[in-house]
PDB file of C-alpha atoms in Angstrom:
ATOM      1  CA  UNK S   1     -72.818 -23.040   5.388  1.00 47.00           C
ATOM      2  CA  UNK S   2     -74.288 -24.947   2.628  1.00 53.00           C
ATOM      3  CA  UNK S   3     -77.927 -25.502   2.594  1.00 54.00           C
ATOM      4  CA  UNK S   4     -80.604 -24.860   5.610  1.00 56.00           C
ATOM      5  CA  UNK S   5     -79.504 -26.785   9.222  1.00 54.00           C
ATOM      6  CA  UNK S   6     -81.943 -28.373  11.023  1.00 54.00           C
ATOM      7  CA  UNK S   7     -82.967 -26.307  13.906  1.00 61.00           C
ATOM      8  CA  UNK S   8     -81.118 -27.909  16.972  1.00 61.00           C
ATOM      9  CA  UNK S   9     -84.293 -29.171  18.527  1.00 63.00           C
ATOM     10  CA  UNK S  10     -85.179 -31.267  15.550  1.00 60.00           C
ATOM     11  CA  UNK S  11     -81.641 -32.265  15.346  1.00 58.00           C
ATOM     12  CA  UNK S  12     -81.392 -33.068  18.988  1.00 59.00           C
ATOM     13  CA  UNK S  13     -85.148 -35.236  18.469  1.00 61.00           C
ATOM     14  CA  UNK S  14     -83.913 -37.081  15.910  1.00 58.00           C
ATOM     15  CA  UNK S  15     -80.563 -38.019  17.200  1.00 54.00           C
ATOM     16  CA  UNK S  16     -82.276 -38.920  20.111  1.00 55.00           C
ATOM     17  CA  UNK S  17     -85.324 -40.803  18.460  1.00 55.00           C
ATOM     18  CA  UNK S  18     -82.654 -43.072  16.662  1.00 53.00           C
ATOM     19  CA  UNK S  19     -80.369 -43.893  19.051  1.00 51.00           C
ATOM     20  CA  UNK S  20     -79.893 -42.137  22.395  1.00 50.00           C
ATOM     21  CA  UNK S  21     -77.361 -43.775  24.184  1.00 46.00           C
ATOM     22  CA  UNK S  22     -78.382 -42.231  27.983  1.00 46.00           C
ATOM     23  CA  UNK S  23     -80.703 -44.837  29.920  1.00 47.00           C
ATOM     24  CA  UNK S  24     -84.142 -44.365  29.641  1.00 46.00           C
ATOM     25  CA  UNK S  25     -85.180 -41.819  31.928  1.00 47.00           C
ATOM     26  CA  UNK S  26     -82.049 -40.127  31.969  1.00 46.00           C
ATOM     27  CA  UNK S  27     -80.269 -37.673  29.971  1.00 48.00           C
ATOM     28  CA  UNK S  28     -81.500 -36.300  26.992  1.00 53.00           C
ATOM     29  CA  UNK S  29     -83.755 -38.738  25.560  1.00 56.00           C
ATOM     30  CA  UNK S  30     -87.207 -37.169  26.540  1.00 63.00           C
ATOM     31  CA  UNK S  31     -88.750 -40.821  26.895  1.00 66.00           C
ATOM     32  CA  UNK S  32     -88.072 -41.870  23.498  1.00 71.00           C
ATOM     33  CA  UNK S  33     -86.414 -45.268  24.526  1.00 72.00           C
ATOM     34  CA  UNK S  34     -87.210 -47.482  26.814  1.00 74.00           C
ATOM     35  CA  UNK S  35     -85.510 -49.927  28.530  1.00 75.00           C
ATOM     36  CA  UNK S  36     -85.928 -54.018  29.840  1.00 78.00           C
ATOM     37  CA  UNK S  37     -84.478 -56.879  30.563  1.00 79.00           C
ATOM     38  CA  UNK S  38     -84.792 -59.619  28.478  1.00 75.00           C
ATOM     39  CA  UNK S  39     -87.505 -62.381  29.527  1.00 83.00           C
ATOM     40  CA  UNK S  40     -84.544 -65.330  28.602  1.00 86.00           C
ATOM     41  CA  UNK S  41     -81.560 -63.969  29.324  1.00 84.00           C
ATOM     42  CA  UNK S  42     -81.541 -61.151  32.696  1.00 79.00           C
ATOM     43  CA  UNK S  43     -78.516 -60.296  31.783  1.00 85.00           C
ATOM     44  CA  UNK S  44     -79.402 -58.636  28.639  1.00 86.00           C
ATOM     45  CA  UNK S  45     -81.160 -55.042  28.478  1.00 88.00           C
ATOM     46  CA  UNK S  46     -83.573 -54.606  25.706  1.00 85.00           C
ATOM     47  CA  UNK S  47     -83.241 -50.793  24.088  1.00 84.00           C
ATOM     48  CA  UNK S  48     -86.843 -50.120  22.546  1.00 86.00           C
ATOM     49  CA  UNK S  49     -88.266 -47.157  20.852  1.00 86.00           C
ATOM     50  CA  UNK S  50     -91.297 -45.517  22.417  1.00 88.00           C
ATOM     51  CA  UNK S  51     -94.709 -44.740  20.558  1.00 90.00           C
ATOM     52  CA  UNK S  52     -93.497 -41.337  20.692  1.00 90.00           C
ATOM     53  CA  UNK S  53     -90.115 -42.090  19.108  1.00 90.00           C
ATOM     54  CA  UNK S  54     -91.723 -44.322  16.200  1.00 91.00           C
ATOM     55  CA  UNK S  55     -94.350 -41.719  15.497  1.00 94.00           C
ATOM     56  CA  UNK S  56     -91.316 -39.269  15.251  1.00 93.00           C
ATOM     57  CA  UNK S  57     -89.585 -41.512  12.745  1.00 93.00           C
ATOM     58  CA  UNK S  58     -92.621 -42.162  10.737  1.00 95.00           C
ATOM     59  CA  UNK S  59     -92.927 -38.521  10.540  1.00 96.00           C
ATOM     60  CA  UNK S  60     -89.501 -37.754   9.602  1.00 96.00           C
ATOM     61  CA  UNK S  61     -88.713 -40.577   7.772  1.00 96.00           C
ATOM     62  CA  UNK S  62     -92.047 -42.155   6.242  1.00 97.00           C
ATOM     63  CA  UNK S  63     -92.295 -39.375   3.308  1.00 97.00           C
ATOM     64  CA  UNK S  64     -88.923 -40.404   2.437  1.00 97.00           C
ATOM     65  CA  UNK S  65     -89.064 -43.843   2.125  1.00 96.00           C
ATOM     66  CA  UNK S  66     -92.549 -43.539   0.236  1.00 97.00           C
ATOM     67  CA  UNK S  67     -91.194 -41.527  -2.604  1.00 97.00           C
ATOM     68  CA  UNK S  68     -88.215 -43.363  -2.651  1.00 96.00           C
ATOM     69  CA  UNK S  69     -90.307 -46.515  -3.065  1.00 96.00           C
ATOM     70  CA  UNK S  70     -92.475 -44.878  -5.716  1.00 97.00           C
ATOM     71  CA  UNK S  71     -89.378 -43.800  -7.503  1.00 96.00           C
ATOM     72  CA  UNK S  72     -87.526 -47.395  -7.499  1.00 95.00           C
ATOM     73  CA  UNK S  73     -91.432 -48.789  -8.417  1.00 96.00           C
ATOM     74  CA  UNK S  74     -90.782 -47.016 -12.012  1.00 97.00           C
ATOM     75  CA  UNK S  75     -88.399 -49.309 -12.840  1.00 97.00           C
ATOM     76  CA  UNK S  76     -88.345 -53.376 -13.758  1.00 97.00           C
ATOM     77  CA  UNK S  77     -85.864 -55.543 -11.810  1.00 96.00           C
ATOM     78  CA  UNK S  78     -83.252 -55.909 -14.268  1.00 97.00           C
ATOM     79  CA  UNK S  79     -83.047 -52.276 -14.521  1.00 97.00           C
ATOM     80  CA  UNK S  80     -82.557 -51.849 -10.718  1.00 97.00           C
ATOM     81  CA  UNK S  81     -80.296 -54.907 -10.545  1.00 97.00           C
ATOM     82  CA  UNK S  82     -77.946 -52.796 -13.303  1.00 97.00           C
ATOM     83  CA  UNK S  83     -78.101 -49.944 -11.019  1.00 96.00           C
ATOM     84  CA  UNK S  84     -77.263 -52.044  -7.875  1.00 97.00           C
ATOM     85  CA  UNK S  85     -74.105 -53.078 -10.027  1.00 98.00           C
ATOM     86  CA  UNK S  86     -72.883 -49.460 -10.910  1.00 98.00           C
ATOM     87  CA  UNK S  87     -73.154 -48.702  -7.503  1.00 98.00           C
ATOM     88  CA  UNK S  88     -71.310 -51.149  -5.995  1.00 98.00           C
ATOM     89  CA  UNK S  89     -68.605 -50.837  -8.834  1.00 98.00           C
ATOM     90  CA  UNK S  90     -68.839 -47.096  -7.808  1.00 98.00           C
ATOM     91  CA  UNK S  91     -68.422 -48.047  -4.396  1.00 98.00           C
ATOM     92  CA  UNK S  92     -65.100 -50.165  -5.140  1.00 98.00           C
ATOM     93  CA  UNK S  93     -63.306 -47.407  -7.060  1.00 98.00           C
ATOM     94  CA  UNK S  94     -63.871 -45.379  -4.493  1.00 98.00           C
ATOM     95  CA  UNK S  95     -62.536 -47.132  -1.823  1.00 98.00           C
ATOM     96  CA  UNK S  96     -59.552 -48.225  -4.294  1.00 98.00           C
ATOM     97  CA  UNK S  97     -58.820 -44.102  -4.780  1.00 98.00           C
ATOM     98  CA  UNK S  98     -59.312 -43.656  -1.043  1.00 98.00           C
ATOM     99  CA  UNK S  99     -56.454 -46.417  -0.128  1.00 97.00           C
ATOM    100  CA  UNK S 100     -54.590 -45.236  -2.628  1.00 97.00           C
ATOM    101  CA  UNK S 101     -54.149 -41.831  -1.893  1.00 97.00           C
ATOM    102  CA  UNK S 102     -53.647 -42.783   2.201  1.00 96.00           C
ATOM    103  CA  UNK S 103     -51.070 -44.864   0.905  1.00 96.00           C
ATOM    104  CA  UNK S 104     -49.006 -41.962  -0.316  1.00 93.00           C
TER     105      UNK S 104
END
């Protein structure tokens, strides 16, 4: 095994705080959806994440996304615009190499 694992209740929250697929109420969600039809169409349901769910993802997620925003904030745009192109060059030889060698 490479690196710590989550411990499977964290794993199990998050999974669950991002996209639980049981109905709400059911399952393993713990509350952390909710569900409604939708005011203009009945026929749609309406998936929504609970306070509880949100506060979750803030917690997990809203350290993350601060640093990473502090990070990218050290840079001017043409810098970041020169690292959006590397990446999606990156991203193109990749998928090249990855057709390639299915192809054999």
């Amino acid at each position: 095994m490479h690196g710590a694992q989550p411990q499977p209740q964290a794993r199990q929250e998050a999974h669950e705080a991002v996209g639980g697929a049981e109905p709400a109420g059911q399952g393993r969600t713990g509350g952390r959806h909710g569900r409604r039809t939708d005011a203009d169409d009945r026929r749609r349901a309406v998936v929504e994440l609970t306070p509880k769910a949100a506060e979750l993802l803030e917690e997990v997620y809203g350290p993350i996304e601060r640093a990473g925003r502090a990070l990218l904030a050290e840079y001017a745009p043409e810098q970041l615009e020169l690292v959006i192109e590397v990446l999606r060059k990156g991203e193109r030889l990749q998928l090249a190499a990855a057709e390639r060698i299915r192809a054999r």
